[in-house]
CSV table of C-alpha atoms in Angstrom, one decimal:
chain,number,residue,atom,x,y,z
A,1,TYR,CA,80.9,104.8,76.6
A,2,GLU,CA,82.5,105.2,80.0
A,3,ARG,CA,80.6,102.5,81.3
A,4,VAL,CA,81.9,100.1,78.6
A,5,LEU,CA,85.6,101.3,79.7
A,6,GLN,CA,85.2,100.8,83.2
A,7,HIS,CA,83.7,97.2,83.1
A,8,LYS,CA,87.5,96.5,80.7
A,9,LYS,CA,89.4,97.5,84.0
A,10,SER,CA,90.6,94.6,86.1
A,11,PRO,CA,89.7,94.6,89.9
A,12,ALA,CA,93.0,96.3,91.0
A,13,GLU,CA,92.7,99.1,88.5
A,14,ASN,CA,89.6,99.8,89.9
A,15,ILE,CA,90.4,99.6,93.5
A,16,GLN,CA,93.3,101.9,92.5
A,17,SER,CA,91.5,104.5,91.0
A,18,VAL,CA,89.5,104.8,94.3
A,19,LEU,CA,92.6,104.8,96.6
A,20,LYS,CA,95.4,107.5,96.6
A,21,ASP,CA,99.4,107.6,97.7
A,22,PRO,CA,100.5,109.6,99.2
A,23,TYR,CA,98.0,110.6,102.1
A,24,ILE,CA,98.5,114.3,103.2
A,25,PHE,CA,97.4,114.1,107.0
A,26,GLU,CA,98.3,118.2,107.4
A,27,PHE,CA,94.4,118.6,108.5
A,28,LEU,CA,95.1,116.3,111.7
A,29,GLY,CA,97.3,119.4,113.0
A,30,LEU,CA,100.0,117.0,114.2
A,31,LYS,CA,103.3,118.5,115.1
A,32,THR,CA,105.9,117.4,112.4
A,33,ASP,CA,109.0,118.2,114.6
A,34,GLU,CA,108.0,115.3,117.2
A,35,LYS,CA,107.9,111.6,117.0
A,36,THR,CA,104.2,110.7,116.7
A,37,SER,CA,102.8,107.5,118.1
A,38,GLU,CA,100.6,105.3,116.1
A,39,LYS,CA,97.8,105.7,118.7
A,40,GLU,CA,97.8,109.8,118.4
A,41,ILE,CA,97.6,109.4,114.7
A,42,GLU,CA,94.7,107.3,115.4
A,43,THR,CA,93.1,109.6,117.9
A,44,ALA,CA,93.5,112.7,115.4
A,45,ILE,CA,92.1,110.6,112.7
A,46,ILE,CA,88.9,109.6,114.6
A,47,ASP,CA,88.8,113.3,116.0
A,48,HIS,CA,88.7,114.6,112.3
A,49,ILE,CA,86.8,111.9,110.6
A,50,GLN,CA,85.1,113.8,108.0
A,51,LYS,CA,88.4,115.6,106.6
A,52,PHE,CA,89.8,111.9,107.0
A,53,LEU,CA,87.4,110.3,105.0
A,54,LEU,CA,87.3,113.1,102.3
A,55,GLU,CA,91.3,112.8,102.1
A,56,PHE,CA,90.6,109.0,101.7
A,57,GLY,CA,88.8,108.9,98.7
A,58,LYS,CA,85.3,108.1,97.6
A,59,GLY,CA,82.9,106.1,99.4
A,60,PHE,CA,84.6,105.2,102.6
A,61,ALA,CA,82.4,105.0,105.7
A,62,PHE,CA,83.9,104.3,109.0
A,63,VAL,CA,83.4,100.9,110.7
A,64,ALA,CA,85.5,100.1,114.0
A,65,ARG,CA,88.7,101.4,115.3
A,66,GLN,CA,90.7,98.7,117.2
A,67,GLN,CA,88.3,96.2,116.2
A,68,HIS,CA,88.8,92.9,118.2
A,69,ILE,CA,89.6,89.9,116.4
A,70,ALA,CA,89.6,86.6,118.1
A,71,THR,CA,90.9,83.5,116.9
A,72,ASP,CA,91.2,79.8,118.4
A,73,THR,CA,94.6,81.0,119.8
A,74,SER,CA,95.0,84.7,119.7
A,75,ASP,CA,93.8,88.0,119.8
A,76,PHE,CA,94.0,90.6,117.1
A,77,TYR,CA,93.3,94.3,117.4
A,78,ILE,CA,92.8,96.1,113.7
A,79,ASP,CA,93.5,99.8,113.8
A,80,LEU,CA,90.6,101.2,111.6
A,81,VAL,CA,88.2,99.4,109.8
A,82,PHE,CA,86.1,101.1,106.9
A,83,TYR,CA,83.8,99.9,104.4
A,84,ASN,CA,83.7,101.3,100.9
A,85,TYR,CA,80.0,101.3,99.4
A,86,ILE,CA,81.3,102.0,95.9
A,87,LEU,CA,83.6,99.0,95.9
A,88,LYS,CA,81.6,97.1,98.2
A,89,CYS,CA,84.3,95.9,100.6
A,90,PHE,CA,85.7,96.2,103.8
A,91,VAL,CA,88.8,98.3,104.0
A,92,ILE,CA,91.2,97.7,107.0
A,93,ILE,CA,94.0,100.2,107.9
A,94,ASP,CA,97.3,99.1,109.9
A,95,LEU,CA,98.9,102.2,110.6
A,96,LYS,CA,103.1,102.2,111.0
A,97,THR,CA,104.8,105.3,112.2
A,98,GLY,CA,108.1,103.6,110.6
A,99,GLU,CA,109.7,102.5,107.2
A,100,LEU,CA,107.2,99.5,105.6
A,101,SER,CA,108.8,96.0,106.7
A,102,HIS,CA,108.1,92.6,105.8
A,103,GLN,CA,106.6,92.0,109.2
A,104,ASP,CA,104.1,94.5,108.4
A,105,ILE,CA,103.2,93.4,105.0
A,106,GLY,CA,103.0,89.8,106.7
A,107,GLN,CA,100.8,91.4,109.5
A,108,ILE,CA,98.2,93.2,107.2
A,109,ASP,CA,98.4,89.8,104.8
A,110,MET,CA,97.0,87.8,107.7
A,111,TYR,CA,94.3,90.5,108.7
A,112,VAL,CA,92.8,90.7,105.2
A,113,ARG,CA,92.6,86.9,105.5
A,114,MET,CA,91.3,87.0,109.1
A,115,TYR,CA,88.7,89.5,107.9
A,116,ASP,CA,87.3,87.4,104.9
A,117,ASP,CA,87.1,84.4,106.9
A,118,LEU,CA,85.4,85.8,109.8
A,119,LYS,CA,83.6,88.8,109.1
A,120,LEU,CA,82.8,89.1,105.4
A,121,ASN,CA,78.9,89.3,104.7
A,122,GLU,CA,77.4,87.8,101.7
A,123,GLY,CA,77.7,89.8,98.6
A,124,ASP,CA,80.8,91.6,99.7
A,125,ASN,CA,84.2,91.7,97.7
A,126,PRO,CA,87.4,90.6,99.2
A,127,THR,CA,88.5,92.9,102.1
A,128,ILE,CA,91.2,95.6,101.2
A,129,GLY,CA,94.2,96.0,103.2
A,130,ILE,CA,96.1,99.1,103.5
A,131,LEU,CA,99.4,99.8,105.4
A,132,LEU,CA,99.7,103.4,106.0
A,133,CYS,CA,103.6,104.1,106.8
A,134,SER,CA,105.6,107.1,107.0
A,135,GLU,CA,108.4,105.5,104.6
A,136,LYS,CA,107.8,103.2,101.9
A,137,ASP,CA,110.6,101.1,100.4
A,138,GLU,CA,109.6,100.4,97.0
A,139,THR,CA,111.9,97.5,97.1
A,140,ILE,CA,110.3,95.7,99.8
A,141,VAL,CA,106.9,96.4,97.8
A,142,LYS,CA,108.4,94.6,94.6
A,143,TYR,CA,109.8,91.4,96.1
A,144,SER,CA,106.6,91.1,98.4
A,145,ILE,CA,102.8,89.5,98.5
A,146,LEU,CA,102.0,93.5,97.7
A,147,ASN,CA,103.2,93.2,94.1
A,148,ASP,CA,101.2,89.8,93.7
A,149,LYS,CA,97.7,90.7,95.4
A,150,ASP,CA,95.4,92.9,94.0
A,151,ASN,CA,93.7,93.6,97.4
A,152,LEU,CA,97.2,94.7,99.7
A,153,PHE,CA,98.5,98.4,99.3
A,154,ALA,CA,101.2,100.3,101.2
A,155,SER,CA,100.8,103.8,100.9
A,156,LYS,CA,102.9,106.6,102.6
A,157,TYR,CA,101.4,109.3,104.7
A,158,LEU,CA,102.7,112.7,105.2
A,159,LEU,CA,101.9,114.8,108.2
A,160,TYR,CA,102.0,117.8,106.1
A,161,LEU,CA,102.3,118.9,102.5
A,162,PRO,CA,105.8,119.0,101.3
A,163,LYS,CA,107.4,122.0,100.1
A,164,GLU,CA,108.5,122.4,96.4
A,165,GLU,CA,111.6,121.4,96.4
A,166,GLU,CA,110.6,118.1,98.0
A,167,LEU,CA,107.6,117.6,95.8
A,168,LYS,CA,110.0,117.9,92.9
A,169,HIS,CA,112.0,115.2,94.3
A,170,ILE,CA,109.2,112.8,94.8
A,171,ILE,CA,108.0,113.3,91.3
A,172,ASP,CA,111.3,112.5,90.0
A,173,GLN,CA,111.9,109.2,92.0
A,174,ASP,CA,108.2,108.3,90.7
A,175,ARG,CA,109.1,109.2,87.2
A,176,ILE,CA,112.0,106.9,87.5
A,177,ARG,CA,110.4,104.0,88.8
A,178,PHE,CA,107.6,104.3,86.2
A,179,GLU,CA,110.2,104.0,83.5
A,180,LEU,CA,112.2,101.0,84.8
A,181,ASP,CA,108.8,99.3,85.6
A,182,LYS,CA,107.6,100.3,82.0
A,183,GLU,CA,111.0,99.0,80.7
A,184,ASN,CA,111.0,95.5,82.8
A,185,ASN,CA,107.3,94.9,81.8
A,186,ASN,CA,108.4,95.1,77.8
């Protein structure tokens, strides 16, 4: 019975059931009272890869850090590349220490398209792109390609588990957003 239900899920629902939002990076041991660079977060993730993979979800295997992609005219470096053996696809991560921007969204979309064109193997599903950012503006998500593509995501990361008051505020915001989305879809 569960297998029948699984097959009726859309690709986006299957992907979303494997991914998380937000990610809690408390195990990285980064100081929360200082500005943390993308490189420091990336280095901490690599140093704590087992814990990171467990935080990230099911089926992830590490592929590369700062993977070089060369095109005819430019060179690009993708922060982190994983392969998910459950979803049978590459998952590329672009780390952002600031608020999500439309430029970031365009960049991850380009990386995913390049990866599909230049690196995808026969039998692989399309690449998933995840922007991990310290702040996520739901309005930018709503009015961008992130809202239309099943394989592009923006997720917030936290360097520590929030205090109870912060968690309540986050839950209240998510509840309001859920209700508004529900009303708009009806």
